Amino acid sequence: MPIVMAPMNVPVTVIKIMTEEKVKKHLENLGITTGSTVTVLSEECGSVVLMVKEGRLALDKNLATKILVRV
């Protein structure tokens, strides 16, 4: 499921990132990689705020729909 549909405050595992290589590399540098665990802290109009490792990260709607996760 896309990360915008993930339940809030529940750790989820990233299973696929469907973006171009440049964006995928940037996300990897921020800690979002295939197999990593993230937690959705809030969601509004498709944009999400994630807890990644020890920090928070905001993603816009277009990018958030391209990150697939599982509970």
Short mmCIF file of C-alpha atoms in Angstrom, two decimals:
data_model
loop_
_atom_site.label_atom_id
_atom_site.label_comp_id
_atom_site.label_asym_id
_atom_site.label_seq_id
_atom_site.Cartn_x
_atom_site.Cartn_y
_atom_site.Cartn_z
CA MET A 1 0.00 0.00 0.00
CA PRO A 2 1.23 3.57 -0.56
CA ILE A 3 2.59 5.24 2.55
CA VAL A 4 -0.28 7.77 2.47
CA MET A 5 -2.65 4.89 3.34
CA ALA A 6 -0.51 3.49 6.16
CA PRO A 7 -1.91 3.63 9.71
CA MET A 8 -0.58 6.42 11.91
CA ASN A 9 1.83 5.72 14.76
CA VAL A 10 2.41 2.14 13.58
CA PRO A 11 5.88 1.12 12.33
CA VAL A 12 5.76 0.03 8.68
CA THR A 13 8.40 -1.47 6.40
CA VAL A 14 9.29 0.10 3.06
CA ILE A 15 8.96 -2.58 0.37
CA LYS A 16 9.39 -0.55 -2.84
CA ILE A 17 10.30 2.98 -3.95
CA MET A 18 8.98 3.76 -7.43
CA THR A 19 10.83 6.96 -8.35
CA GLU A 20 13.64 7.95 -10.64
CA GLU A 21 17.17 7.06 -9.50
CA LYS A 22 18.10 10.62 -8.46
CA VAL A 23 15.14 10.86 -6.07
CA LYS A 24 15.63 7.30 -4.83
CA LYS A 25 19.27 8.09 -3.99
CA HIS A 26 18.21 11.23 -2.10
CA LEU A 27 15.66 9.25 -0.07
CA GLU A 28 18.32 6.65 0.73
CA ASN A 29 20.57 9.41 2.06
CA LEU A 30 17.67 10.50 4.31
CA GLY A 31 17.21 6.95 5.62
CA ILE A 32 14.29 5.73 3.53
CA THR A 33 15.49 2.54 1.87
CA THR A 34 13.89 -0.74 0.89
CA GLY A 35 13.57 -2.74 4.09
CA SER A 36 13.79 0.25 6.42
CA THR A 37 11.18 0.92 9.10
CA VAL A 38 9.33 4.25 9.23
CA THR A 39 6.36 5.53 11.20
CA VAL A 40 3.67 7.88 9.85
CA LEU A 41 3.21 10.67 12.41
CA SER A 42 0.60 12.68 10.53
CA GLU A 43 -1.16 12.88 7.17
CA GLU A 44 -3.00 15.80 5.63
CA CYS A 45 -4.28 16.04 2.06
CA GLY A 46 -1.91 13.26 0.96
CA SER A 47 1.24 14.81 2.41
CA VAL A 48 2.82 12.86 5.26
CA VAL A 49 5.22 13.47 8.13
CA LEU A 50 7.36 10.42 8.89
CA MET A 51 9.59 9.37 11.75
CA VAL A 52 12.74 8.02 10.12
CA LYS A 53 15.35 6.75 12.55
CA GLU A 54 15.72 9.62 15.05
CA GLY A 55 14.32 12.42 12.86
CA ARG A 56 11.18 13.63 11.17
CA LEU A 57 10.70 14.02 7.45
CA ALA A 58 7.86 15.57 5.46
CA LEU A 59 6.94 14.20 2.02
CA ASP A 60 4.58 15.77 -0.48
CA LYS A 61 1.62 13.88 -1.94
CA ASN A 62 3.31 13.02 -5.26
CA LEU A 63 6.34 11.42 -3.65
CA ALA A 64 4.42 9.76 -0.81
CA THR A 65 2.22 7.83 -3.26
CA LYS A 66 5.35 6.31 -4.86
CA ILE A 67 6.61 4.71 -1.63
CA LEU A 68 5.01 1.34 -0.95
CA VAL A 69 4.96 -0.12 2.58
CA ARG A 70 3.58 -3.06 4.55
CA VAL A 71 2.59 -3.30 8.19
#
